[in-house]
Amino acid sequence: MLTRFFSTSRKVLTGSILAGIIVALLCGMLQFFLSYHKREAKFDTLIIDLRVYMESYFSDLKTSIDTLQPFTLSTCQDVSAELTSRAAFSVNVRAFLLVRDNAAFCSSATGPMSVPMKELIPDLDTTKSVDMALLPGTPMLPDKPAIVVWYQNPLVKGGGVFTSININLTPYLLYTSRQDEFAGIAVIIGNMALSTASGHLINVNDLHGTPIRSATLKDVPLTINLYAQEWTTYEILFALLFGLICGIAAGTLSFYILNIRLNPGKEILTAIKRGQFYVVYQPVVDAKELKMQGCEVLMRWKHPTMGEIPPDAFINFAEAQKLIVPLTLHLFELIIRDAALLQTVLPPGAKLGINIAPGHLHSENFKDDMREFAASLPPDHFQVVLEITERDMINQLEAAPLFEWLHHEGFEIAIDDFGTGHSALIYLERFTMDYLKIDRGFVNAIGTETVTSPVLDAVLTLARRLNMVTVAEGVETPEQAAWLRQHGVNYLQGYWISRPMPLAQFLKWESDVAIESE
Ligand code: C2E
Ligand code: CA
Ligand code: CA
């Protein structure tokens, strides 16, 4: 017994740990997967936003420069004032330079000049219609990197407009430092790059790490690289924690469920200890006056996680687990606890119907248990009726003397669920029983058969002949009650009179309430 218990416990524990680990891995991976997708979407949005922003900036710049292209035919004196004001009103532009014969001849910043482009910016190719370069600084702002852009004027030999614009990555630096998954961005033109990581120009080959996203602008040879960390510590910690919590929850839950499934006996004993069982009382009324003459005590189990478990399930369980005796003793305790209050609504001699499972009936201590129970009830008040099913009378040799003893001790006996067992009639003749409880299956049939209920009729005649008092169970409709009363049934029990009720409700219940509906 003990080894079986331990091996079951070990099985439950191993199973639960396994379930916990699997769920932890699954949930952790799911969390990783989800944050991976979130990151991907974020990177996509950021790179698209950057590209669209820069493309629109350069397209605006091109439009401004197009209006300056005719100036390349003029003299610097004629256009320098206009050039200066255009530069002042163009966002981020440091200077516009007019170029003719491959030499800059007019600057918006310094006025007339004459410097060959090859000298000014050796990297720029003025034979191209558009070209770009990154500079560490310009004459006015030598320490501030700039982008220089060349737009050729095809109508003028070696002519075009050349502009230097500010490049400032500070906003991105601020942005990426706030988003801990981003490591930075880099702007690349030719073989030079400016990145949020260094702050000054570097060679492309000195950029380290592979960008997570990269985009090249449509009209200008500029590439933006986006860098990110593989995983942030936050994401890793979160996924680990999430997996851990899910794993613990799943492990605990499966431990609980497996314990109940593989170890139901322990669960019943625990439930007794924790007070999860309670009783409900269902009134039994006499058929003539419909006044309460007693009640049947029915057990309920309110499980903390599984909710209400029906008695049909746990009584059979308890019997299979050989725990019906402790469970019935617990039922006795619960009744004894309620007895003083029950006495206030049940008159002396009122019947207290208690279901006794066969496992208890034939147990060693049954007589002692019954004596002790009777002694703990208020003296000479309740008439305890033990409800026993026909199936339990199979052990006839034991049953006859036991019933005799019970009667001698002042208990009454009811045959429960009459008509559902086998060879019922033989038992009726052989044993002295006080009540016959007609199973609700028969009562249910009343009204459904067109004529009457011939079997029920025969049972009632037989019971009368044998001097047995009859109780009809499961009376649900006024038609059923009327039929039963006409056919001489002595007591009625069922939803038509009242459902089983917890003590507080039972104490307030008055039979008159139900009878009004008659
Ligand atoms: P039972 O002894 O036949 O108990 C009567 C059952 O019929 C109860 O179900 C009761 O709620 C239900 N009932 C009463 N009136 C009506 C009605 O008008 N219509 C319908 N459809 N049902 C009605 P419950 O409480 O679920 O109990 C089911 C069975 O569990 C009982 O059948 C009894 O065999 C067993 N049981 C309940 N409590 C105990 C207990 O404390 N000890 C033992 N050994 N068995 C118990
Ligand atoms: Ca019963
Ligand atoms: Ca019954």
Coordinates of C-alpha atoms and ligand atoms in Angstrom, one line a residue:
M1 CA 0.0 0.0 0.0
L2 CA 2.7 2.4 1.1
T3 CA 5.0 1.6 -1.9
R4 CA 2.1 2.1 -4.2
F5 CA 1.5 5.5 -2.6
F6 CA 5.1 6.5 -3.0
S7 CA 5.4 5.3 -6.6
T8 CA 2.2 7.2 -7.4
S9 CA 3.6 10.3 -5.7
R10 CA 6.8 10.0 -7.6
K11 CA 4.9 9.6 -10.9
V12 CA 2.8 12.7 -10.1
L13 CA 5.9 14.7 -9.2
T14 CA 7.9 13.6 -12.3
G15 CA 4.9 14.2 -14.6
S16 CA 4.3 17.6 -13.1
I17 CA 7.9 18.7 -13.4
L18 CA 8.0 17.4 -17.0
A19 CA 4.8 19.3 -17.8
G20 CA 6.3 22.4 -16.1
I21 CA 9.5 22.2 -18.1
I22 CA 7.7 21.7 -21.4
V23 CA 5.3 24.5 -20.8
A24 CA 8.2 26.8 -19.6
L25 CA 10.1 26.0 -22.8
L26 CA 7.1 26.5 -25.0
C27 CA 6.0 29.8 -23.4
G28 CA 9.6 31.1 -23.3
M29 CA 10.0 30.3 -26.9
L30 CA 6.7 31.9 -27.8
Q31 CA 7.7 35.0 -25.9
F32 CA 11.0 35.1 -27.8
F33 CA 9.2 34.6 -31.1
L34 CA 6.7 37.4 -30.3
S35 CA 9.3 39.9 -29.3
Y36 CA 11.4 38.9 -32.3
H37 CA 8.5 39.8 -34.6
K38 CA 7.8 43.0 -32.7
R39 CA 11.5 44.0 -33.2
E40 CA 11.4 43.1 -36.9
A41 CA 8.3 45.3 -37.4
K42 CA 9.9 48.1 -35.5
F43 CA 13.1 47.9 -37.6
D44 CA 11.1 47.9 -40.8
T45 CA 9.2 51.0 -39.8
L46 CA 12.3 52.8 -38.7
I47 CA 14.3 52.2 -41.9
I48 CA 11.3 53.0 -44.1
D49 CA 10.7 56.3 -42.1
L50 CA 14.3 57.2 -42.4
R51 CA 14.5 56.5 -46.2
V52 CA 11.2 58.3 -46.9
Y53 CA 12.3 61.3 -44.8
M54 CA 15.7 61.6 -46.6
E55 CA 14.3 61.0 -50.0
S56 CA 11.8 63.8 -49.6
Y57 CA 14.5 66.1 -48.2
F58 CA 16.8 65.5 -51.2
S59 CA 13.9 65.8 -53.6
D60 CA 13.1 69.2 -52.1
L61 CA 16.7 70.2 -52.3
K62 CA 16.8 69.2 -56.0
T63 CA 13.8 71.4 -56.7
S64 CA 15.5 74.4 -55.1
I65 CA 18.7 73.7 -56.9
D66 CA 16.9 73.4 -60.2
T67 CA 15.8 77.0 -59.8
L68 CA 19.4 78.0 -59.2
Q69 CA 20.8 76.3 -62.3
P70 CA 20.1 79.3 -64.6
F71 CA 22.4 81.3 -62.3
T72 CA 25.4 79.3 -63.6
L73 CA 25.2 81.5 -66.7
S74 CA 25.3 84.8 -64.9
T75 CA 28.1 86.6 -63.1
C76 CA 28.5 86.3 -59.4
Q77 CA 27.8 90.0 -58.8
D78 CA 24.4 89.7 -60.5
V79 CA 23.2 86.7 -58.5
S80 CA 25.2 86.5 -55.2
A81 CA 22.6 88.4 -53.2
E82 CA 19.8 86.1 -54.5
L83 CA 22.1 83.1 -53.9
T84 CA 22.8 84.1 -50.3
S85 CA 19.1 84.6 -49.5
R86 CA 18.2 81.2 -51.0
A87 CA 20.8 79.5 -48.9
A88 CA 19.5 81.3 -45.8
F89 CA 16.0 80.0 -46.4
S90 CA 17.0 76.4 -47.3
V91 CA 16.8 74.1 -44.4
N92 CA 20.2 72.7 -43.3
V93 CA 22.0 74.2 -46.3
R94 CA 25.4 75.8 -45.4
A95 CA 26.2 77.1 -48.8
F96 CA 25.3 77.0 -52.5
L97 CA 28.2 77.2 -54.9
L98 CA 27.8 78.0 -58.6
V99 CA 30.1 76.1 -61.0
R100 CA 31.1 76.8 -64.5
D101 CA 34.0 75.2 -66.5
N102 CA 34.6 72.8 -63.6
A103 CA 35.4 75.7 -61.3
A104 CA 33.3 77.2 -58.5
F105 CA 32.9 80.9 -59.2
C106 CA 30.3 82.1 -56.7
S107 CA 29.5 81.1 -53.1
S108 CA 26.4 82.0 -51.2
A109 CA 28.6 82.3 -48.1
T110 CA 31.7 84.2 -49.4
G111 CA 30.7 85.7 -52.7
P112 CA 32.9 85.6 -55.9
M113 CA 35.6 82.9 -56.0
S114 CA 37.5 80.8 -58.5
V115 CA 38.5 77.4 -57.3
P116 CA 38.6 74.3 -59.6
M117 CA 36.3 71.6 -58.3
K118 CA 39.1 69.1 -58.4
E119 CA 40.8 71.1 -55.7
L120 CA 37.7 71.9 -53.7
I121 CA 36.4 68.4 -53.4
P122 CA 38.6 65.8 -55.2
D123 CA 36.1 63.0 -54.4
L124 CA 33.2 64.6 -56.5
D125 CA 32.8 63.6 -60.1
T126 CA 31.4 66.6 -61.9
T127 CA 30.9 64.5 -65.1
K128 CA 28.0 62.7 -63.3
S129 CA 24.6 64.4 -63.2
V130 CA 24.4 63.8 -59.4
D131 CA 27.2 63.0 -57.0
M132 CA 27.8 63.2 -53.3
A133 CA 30.5 63.1 -50.7
L134 CA 30.9 63.3 -47.0
L135 CA 33.2 65.9 -45.6
P136 CA 34.6 66.2 -42.1
G137 CA 33.8 69.9 -42.1
T138 CA 33.5 73.0 -44.4
P139 CA 35.6 76.2 -44.3
M140 CA 33.0 78.0 -42.0
L141 CA 32.3 74.9 -39.8
P142 CA 35.5 72.9 -40.0
D143 CA 34.6 70.4 -37.2
K144 CA 31.0 69.7 -38.3
P145 CA 30.6 67.0 -40.9
A146 CA 28.7 67.9 -43.9
I147 CA 27.3 66.2 -47.0
V148 CA 28.1 67.9 -50.3
V149 CA 25.9 67.3 -53.3
W150 CA 26.6 68.0 -56.9
Y151 CA 23.8 68.6 -59.4
Q152 CA 25.1 69.1 -63.0
N153 CA 23.6 71.6 -65.4
P154 CA 23.7 69.8 -68.7
L155 CA 23.3 73.1 -70.6
V156 CA 26.5 74.6 -69.3
K157 CA 29.9 73.1 -70.0
G158 CA 31.4 71.8 -66.7
G159 CA 28.7 73.6 -64.9
G160 CA 26.2 73.0 -62.2
V161 CA 25.3 73.8 -58.6
F162 CA 27.1 72.4 -55.7
T163 CA 25.8 72.6 -52.1
S164 CA 27.0 71.7 -48.7
I165 CA 24.4 70.6 -46.1
N166 CA 24.5 69.9 -42.4
I167 CA 24.4 66.3 -41.4
N168 CA 23.5 65.9 -37.8
L169 CA 22.8 62.5 -36.3
T170 CA 22.2 63.8 -32.8
P171 CA 18.4 63.2 -32.9
Y172 CA 19.0 59.6 -34.0
L173 CA 21.6 59.3 -31.3
L174 CA 19.0 60.4 -28.8
Y175 CA 16.4 58.2 -30.3
T176 CA 18.5 55.1 -30.3
S177 CA 19.8 55.7 -26.8
R178 CA 16.2 55.7 -25.6
Q179 CA 15.3 52.4 -27.4
D180 CA 17.6 49.9 -25.9
E181 CA 17.4 47.4 -28.8
F182 CA 18.8 50.0 -31.3
A183 CA 22.6 50.3 -31.4
G184 CA 22.7 53.2 -33.8
I185 CA 22.6 54.3 -37.4
A186 CA 25.2 55.2 -40.0
V187 CA 25.0 57.3 -43.2
I188 CA 27.3 56.1 -45.9
I189 CA 28.4 57.9 -49.1
G190 CA 31.1 56.4 -51.3
N191 CA 33.6 54.8 -48.9
M192 CA 33.1 57.2 -46.1
A193 CA 30.6 56.9 -43.3
L194 CA 29.2 58.9 -40.4
S195 CA 27.7 56.9 -37.6
T196 CA 26.0 57.6 -34.2
A197 CA 28.7 55.4 -32.8
S198 CA 31.8 57.6 -33.6
G199 CA 30.6 61.2 -34.2
H200 CA 33.3 61.9 -36.8
L201 CA 33.8 60.5 -40.3
I202 CA 35.3 57.1 -40.7
N203 CA 36.1 54.7 -43.5
V204 CA 33.3 52.3 -44.4
N205 CA 35.5 49.4 -43.6
D206 CA 35.9 50.7 -40.0
L207 CA 32.1 50.4 -39.4
H208 CA 31.8 47.3 -37.3
G209 CA 28.9 44.9 -37.0
T210 CA 26.4 43.9 -39.7
P211 CA 23.5 46.3 -40.0
I212 CA 20.1 44.8 -39.1
R213 CA 18.5 46.9 -41.9
S214 CA 20.0 49.0 -44.8
A215 CA 18.4 51.3 -47.4
T216 CA 19.8 53.2 -50.4
L217 CA 18.0 56.3 -51.5
K218 CA 16.2 56.5 -54.8
D219 CA 17.8 59.5 -56.5
V220 CA 21.1 60.0 -54.6
P221 CA 23.9 57.6 -53.8
L222 CA 23.4 57.6 -50.1
T223 CA 23.0 54.5 -47.9
I224 CA 21.5 54.3 -44.4
N225 CA 22.5 51.5 -42.1
L226 CA 20.6 50.6 -39.0
Y227 CA 22.3 48.7 -36.3
A228 CA 20.7 46.7 -33.4
Q229 CA 21.7 44.4 -30.7
E230 CA 20.8 40.7 -31.3
W231 CA 18.8 40.5 -28.1
T232 CA 18.4 43.0 -25.3
T233 CA 18.8 41.8 -21.7
Y234 CA 15.3 43.0 -21.0
E235 CA 13.9 40.7 -23.7
I236 CA 15.9 37.7 -22.6
L237 CA 15.0 38.3 -18.9
F238 CA 11.3 38.8 -19.8
A239 CA 11.1 35.7 -21.9
L240 CA 12.9 33.6 -19.2
L241 CA 10.7 35.0 -16.5
F242 CA 7.6 34.5 -18.6
G243 CA 8.6 30.9 -19.3
L244 CA 9.4 30.3 -15.7
I245 CA 6.1 31.6 -14.4
C246 CA 4.1 29.6 -17.0
G247 CA 6.2 26.5 -16.2
I248 CA 5.6 26.9 -12.5
A249 CA 1.8 27.5 -13.0
A250 CA 1.6 24.5 -15.4
G251 CA 3.6 22.3 -13.1
T252 CA 1.5 23.2 -10.1
L253 CA -1.7 22.7 -12.0
S254 CA -0.7 19.3 -13.4
F255 CA 0.5 18.3 -9.9
Y256 CA -3.0 19.2 -8.6
I257 CA -4.9 17.4 -11.4
L258 CA -2.6 14.4 -11.4
N259 CA -2.9 14.1 -7.7
I260 CA -6.7 14.1 -7.9
R261 CA -6.7 11.6 -10.7
L262 CA -4.0 9.2 -9.5
N263 CA -4.4 9.8 -5.8
P264 CA -8.1 10.5 -5.4
G265 CA -8.2 9.0 -1.9
K266 CA -5.8 11.5 -0.5
E267 CA -7.9 14.2 -2.1
I268 CA -11.0 13.1 -0.2
L269 CA -9.1 12.9 3.1
T270 CA -7.7 16.4 2.4
A271 CA -11.1 17.7 1.5
I272 CA -12.5 16.4 4.8
K273 CA -9.6 18.0 6.7
R274 CA -10.1 21.3 4.9
G275 CA -13.9 21.3 5.4
Q276 CA -14.8 21.2 1.7
F277 CA -17.7 18.9 2.3
Y278 CA -21.0 20.2 3.4
V279 CA -24.6 18.9 3.7
V280 CA -27.9 19.9 2.2
Y281 CA -31.3 19.0 3.4
Q282 CA -34.3 18.0 1.3
P283 CA -37.7 18.1 2.9
V284 CA -39.9 15.1 2.9
V285 CA -43.6 15.9 3.3
D286 CA -46.6 13.7 4.0
A287 CA -48.9 13.2 1.1
K288 CA -52.1 14.2 2.8
E289 CA -51.2 17.6 4.4
L290 CA -48.0 18.3 2.6
K291 CA -46.4 19.2 5.9
M292 CA -42.7 18.5 6.4
Q293 CA -42.2 15.2 8.3
G294 CA -38.5 15.0 7.9
C295 CA -35.7 15.4 5.5
E296 CA -33.0 13.6 3.6
V297 CA -29.4 14.6 4.2
L298 CA -27.3 14.8 1.1
M299 CA -23.7 15.5 0.8
R300 CA -21.9 18.1 -1.3
W301 CA -18.3 18.6 -2.2
K302 CA -17.1 22.1 -3.0
H303 CA -13.7 21.6 -4.5
P304 CA -11.5 24.7 -4.6
T305 CA -10.5 24.4 -8.2
M306 CA -13.0 21.9 -9.8
G307 CA -16.1 23.5 -8.2
E308 CA -19.1 21.4 -7.1
I309 CA -18.5 17.7 -7.6
P310 CA -21.7 15.7 -7.6
P311 CA -22.2 13.0 -4.9
D312 CA -22.7 10.3 -7.5
A313 CA -19.1 10.8 -8.5
F314 CA -17.4 11.1 -5.2
I315 CA -19.4 8.5 -3.3
N316 CA -18.5 5.9 -5.8
F317 CA -14.9 7.1 -5.6
A318 CA -14.8 7.0 -1.9
E319 CA -16.2 3.5 -2.0
A320 CA -13.6 2.4 -4.5
Q321 CA -10.9 4.0 -2.4
K322 CA -12.2 2.4 0.7
L323 CA -12.8 5.8 2.2
I324 CA -16.5 5.6 2.5
V325 CA -16.3 5.0 6.3
P326 CA -14.3 8.2 7.1
L327 CA -16.6 10.1 4.7
T328 CA -19.8 8.9 6.4
L329 CA -18.3 9.6 9.8
H330 CA -17.6 13.1 8.6
L331 CA -21.2 13.3 7.4
F332 CA -22.3 12.3 11.0
E333 CA -20.1 15.1 12.3
L334 CA -21.6 17.6 10.0
I335 CA -25.2 16.5 11.0
I336 CA -24.3 16.6 14.7
R337 CA -22.9 20.1 14.2
D338 CA -26.3 21.2 12.6
A339 CA -28.5 19.2 15.0
A340 CA -29.3 21.9 17.5
L341 CA -30.5 24.2 14.7
L342 CA -32.4 21.4 12.9
Q343 CA -34.3 20.8 16.1
T344 CA -35.8 24.3 15.8
V345 CA -37.5 23.5 12.5
L346 CA -38.1 19.7 12.8
P347 CA -40.6 18.6 15.3
P348 CA -39.9 15.6 17.7
G349 CA -40.0 12.4 15.8
A350 CA -39.1 14.0 12.5
K351 CA -37.3 11.6 10.1
L352 CA -33.7 12.2 9.3
G353 CA -32.9 10.2 6.2
I354 CA -29.2 9.3 5.9
N355 CA -27.7 7.4 3.0
I356 CA -25.5 4.5 4.0
A357 CA -23.2 3.0 1.5
P358 CA -22.8 -0.8 1.5
G359 CA -19.1 -0.5 2.2
H360 CA -19.9 1.1 5.5
L361 CA -22.8 -1.2 6.3
H362 CA -20.6 -4.2 6.3
S363 CA -17.6 -2.6 8.0
E364 CA -16.3 -3.8 11.3
N365 CA -17.1 -0.7 13.3
F366 CA -20.5 0.0 11.8
K367 CA -22.4 -0.8 15.0
D368 CA -20.1 1.3 17.2
D369 CA -20.3 4.2 14.7
M370 CA -24.1 4.1 14.6
R371 CA -24.3 4.0 18.4
E372 CA -21.9 6.9 18.8
F373 CA -23.8 8.9 16.2
A374 CA -27.2 8.3 17.9
A375 CA -25.7 9.3 21.2
S376 CA -24.3 12.6 19.9
L377 CA -27.7 13.7 18.6
P378 CA -30.2 15.6 20.8
P379 CA -31.9 12.8 22.9
D380 CA -35.3 11.6 21.8
H381 CA -35.8 14.1 19.0
F382 CA -34.9 12.7 15.6
Q383 CA -35.9 9.4 14.1
V384 CA -32.9 8.4 12.1
V385 CA -33.8 6.5 8.9
L386 CA -31.0 4.7 7.2
E387 CA -31.4 4.6 3.4
I388 CA -30.0 1.5 1.9
T389 CA -30.2 0.4 -1.7
E390 CA -31.5 -3.0 -2.8
R391 CA -28.0 -3.8 -4.1
D392 CA -26.6 -3.7 -0.6
M393 CA -28.8 -6.4 0.7
I394 CA -27.2 -9.1 -1.4
N395 CA -25.2 -10.4 1.6
Q396 CA -28.4 -11.7 3.1
L397 CA -26.8 -13.7 5.9
E398 CA -25.3 -10.6 7.3
A399 CA -28.2 -8.3 6.4
A400 CA -31.0 -10.0 8.4
P401 CA -29.3 -9.9 11.8
L402 CA -27.9 -6.4 11.1
F403 CA -31.4 -5.0 10.3
E404 CA -32.7 -6.6 13.5
W405 CA -30.0 -5.0 15.5
L406 CA -30.7 -1.6 13.9
H407 CA -34.4 -1.8 14.7
H408 CA -33.5 -2.8 18.2
E409 CA -31.3 0.3 18.6
G410 CA -34.2 2.5 17.4
F411 CA -33.1 3.1 13.8
E412 CA -35.5 2.8 10.9
I413 CA -34.6 1.4 7.5
A414 CA -35.6 2.6 4.1
I415 CA -35.0 0.7 0.9
D416 CA -33.7 3.4 -1.4
D417 CA -34.0 3.6 -5.2
F418 CA -36.6 0.9 -5.1
G419 CA -37.1 -0.8 -8.5
T420 CA -33.6 -0.1 -9.9
G421 CA -31.9 -3.2 -8.4
H422 CA -32.4 -6.9 -9.1
S423 CA -34.7 -9.4 -7.4
A424 CA -36.2 -6.6 -5.4
L425 CA -39.4 -8.5 -4.5
I426 CA -37.5 -11.3 -2.8
Y427 CA -35.8 -8.8 -0.5
L428 CA -39.1 -7.2 0.3
E429 CA -40.4 -10.4 1.6
R430 CA -37.3 -11.5 3.5
F431 CA -36.4 -8.3 5.4
T432 CA -38.4 -6.1 7.6
M433 CA -38.0 -2.6 6.2
D434 CA -39.9 0.5 7.3
Y435 CA -40.0 2.6 4.2
L436 CA -39.9 2.0 0.5
K437 CA -38.5 4.8 -1.5
I438 CA -39.8 4.6 -5.0
D439 CA -37.0 5.6 -7.5
R440 CA -37.5 8.8 -9.4
G441 CA -37.4 6.9 -12.6
F442 CA -40.9 5.5 -11.9
V443 CA -42.2 8.9 -10.7
N444 CA -40.8 10.5 -13.9
A445 CA -42.9 8.1 -16.0
I446 CA -46.1 9.4 -14.5
G447 CA -48.0 11.4 -17.1
T448 CA -45.9 10.2 -20.0
E449 CA -47.9 7.0 -20.4
T450 CA -51.3 7.6 -21.8
V451 CA -53.3 5.3 -19.4
T452 CA -51.6 5.1 -16.0
S453 CA -48.4 3.7 -14.6
P454 CA -49.2 0.0 -14.2
V455 CA -45.8 -1.0 -12.8
L456 CA -45.9 1.7 -10.2
D457 CA -49.5 0.8 -9.4
A458 CA -48.4 -2.8 -8.7
V459 CA -45.5 -1.7 -6.6
L460 CA -47.7 0.5 -4.4
T461 CA -50.3 -2.4 -4.0
L462 CA -47.5 -4.7 -3.0
A463 CA -46.1 -2.2 -0.5
R464 CA -49.5 -1.8 1.1
R465 CA -49.8 -5.6 1.4
L466 CA -46.4 -5.8 3.1
N467 CA -47.3 -3.0 5.5
M468 CA -44.6 -0.7 4.2
V469 CA -44.7 3.0 4.2
T470 CA -44.0 4.5 0.8
V471 CA -42.0 7.6 -0.1
A472 CA -42.0 8.9 -3.7
E473 CA -38.7 10.4 -4.8
G474 CA -38.1 13.0 -7.5
V475 CA -41.6 14.5 -7.6
E476 CA -41.3 17.4 -10.0
T477 CA -44.7 18.3 -11.2
P478 CA -48.2 18.9 -9.6
E479 CA -49.5 16.1 -11.9
Q480 CA -47.1 13.6 -10.5
A481 CA -48.0 14.7 -6.9
A482 CA -51.7 14.4 -7.7
W483 CA -51.3 10.9 -9.1
L484 CA -49.2 9.7 -6.2
R485 CA -51.6 11.1 -3.6
Q486 CA -54.5 9.4 -5.4
H487 CA -52.7 6.1 -5.4
G488 CA -52.0 6.2 -1.7
V489 CA -48.3 7.1 -1.5
N490 CA -47.5 8.2 2.1
Y491 CA -44.7 10.7 1.6
L492 CA -43.4 12.9 -1.2
Q493 CA -39.9 14.2 -1.9
G494 CA -38.7 16.2 -4.9
Y495 CA -38.2 19.5 -6.6
W496 CA -41.9 20.2 -6.6
I497 CA -41.8 20.4 -2.8
S498 CA -38.2 21.7 -2.5
R499 CA -34.7 21.2 -3.9
P500 CA -32.1 20.2 -1.3
M501 CA -31.0 23.3 0.6
P502 CA -28.1 24.3 2.7
L503 CA -28.8 24.6 6.4
A504 CA -29.4 28.4 6.5
Q505 CA -32.0 28.1 3.7
F506 CA -33.6 25.0 5.2
L507 CA -34.1 26.7 8.5
K508 CA -36.2 29.4 6.7
W509 CA -38.1 27.0 4.5
E510 CA -41.8 26.6 5.1
S511 CA -43.8 23.9 3.4
D512 CA -46.7 26.3 2.8
V513 CA -44.6 28.2 0.2
A514 CA -44.3 25.2 -2.0
I515 CA -47.9 24.0 -1.5
E516 CA -49.3 27.4 -2.8
S517 CA -48.2 26.3 -6.3
E518 CA -50.5 23.3 -6.1
Ligands
C2E1 P1 -30.5 9.4 -3.7 O1 -30.3 8.8 -2.3 O2 -31.5 8.8 -4.5 O3 -30.8 11.0 -3.4 C1 -31.8 11.7 -4.1 C2 -31.1 12.4 -5.2 O4 -32.2 12.9 -6.1 C3 -30.4 13.7 -4.8 O5 -29.3 13.9 -5.7 C4 -31.4 14.7 -4.9 O6 -30.8 16.0 -5.1 C5 -32.1 14.3 -6.2 N1 -33.4 14.8 -6.3 C6 -34.3 15.2 -5.3 N2 -35.5 15.6 -5.8 C7 -35.4 15.5 -7.1 C8 -36.3 15.9 -8.2 O7 -37.4 16.3 -8.1 N3 -35.8 15.6 -9.5 C9 -34.6 15.2 -9.7 N4 -34.2 15.0 -11.0 N5 -33.7 14.9 -8.7 C10 -34.1 15.0 -7.5 P2 -27.9 14.1 -5.2 O8 -27.9 14.9 -4.0 O9 -27.1 14.5 -6.4 O10 -27.4 12.7 -4.7 C11 -27.3 11.6 -5.6 C12 -27.0 10.4 -4.9 O11 -25.7 10.4 -4.3 C13 -28.0 10.0 -3.9 O12 -29.1 9.5 -4.5 C14 -27.2 9.1 -3.0 O13 -27.2 7.8 -3.6 C15 -25.8 9.6 -3.1 N6 -25.5 10.4 -1.9 C16 -25.7 11.7 -1.7 N7 -25.3 12.1 -0.5 C17 -24.8 10.9 0.1 C18 -24.3 10.6 1.4 O14 -24.1 11.5 2.3 N8 -23.9 9.4 1.6 C19 -24.0 8.4 0.7 N9 -23.6 7.2 1.0 N10 -24.5 8.6 -0.5 C20 -25.0 9.9 -0.8
CA2 CA -31.4 8.4 -0.7
CA3 CA -33.0 7.4 -3.9

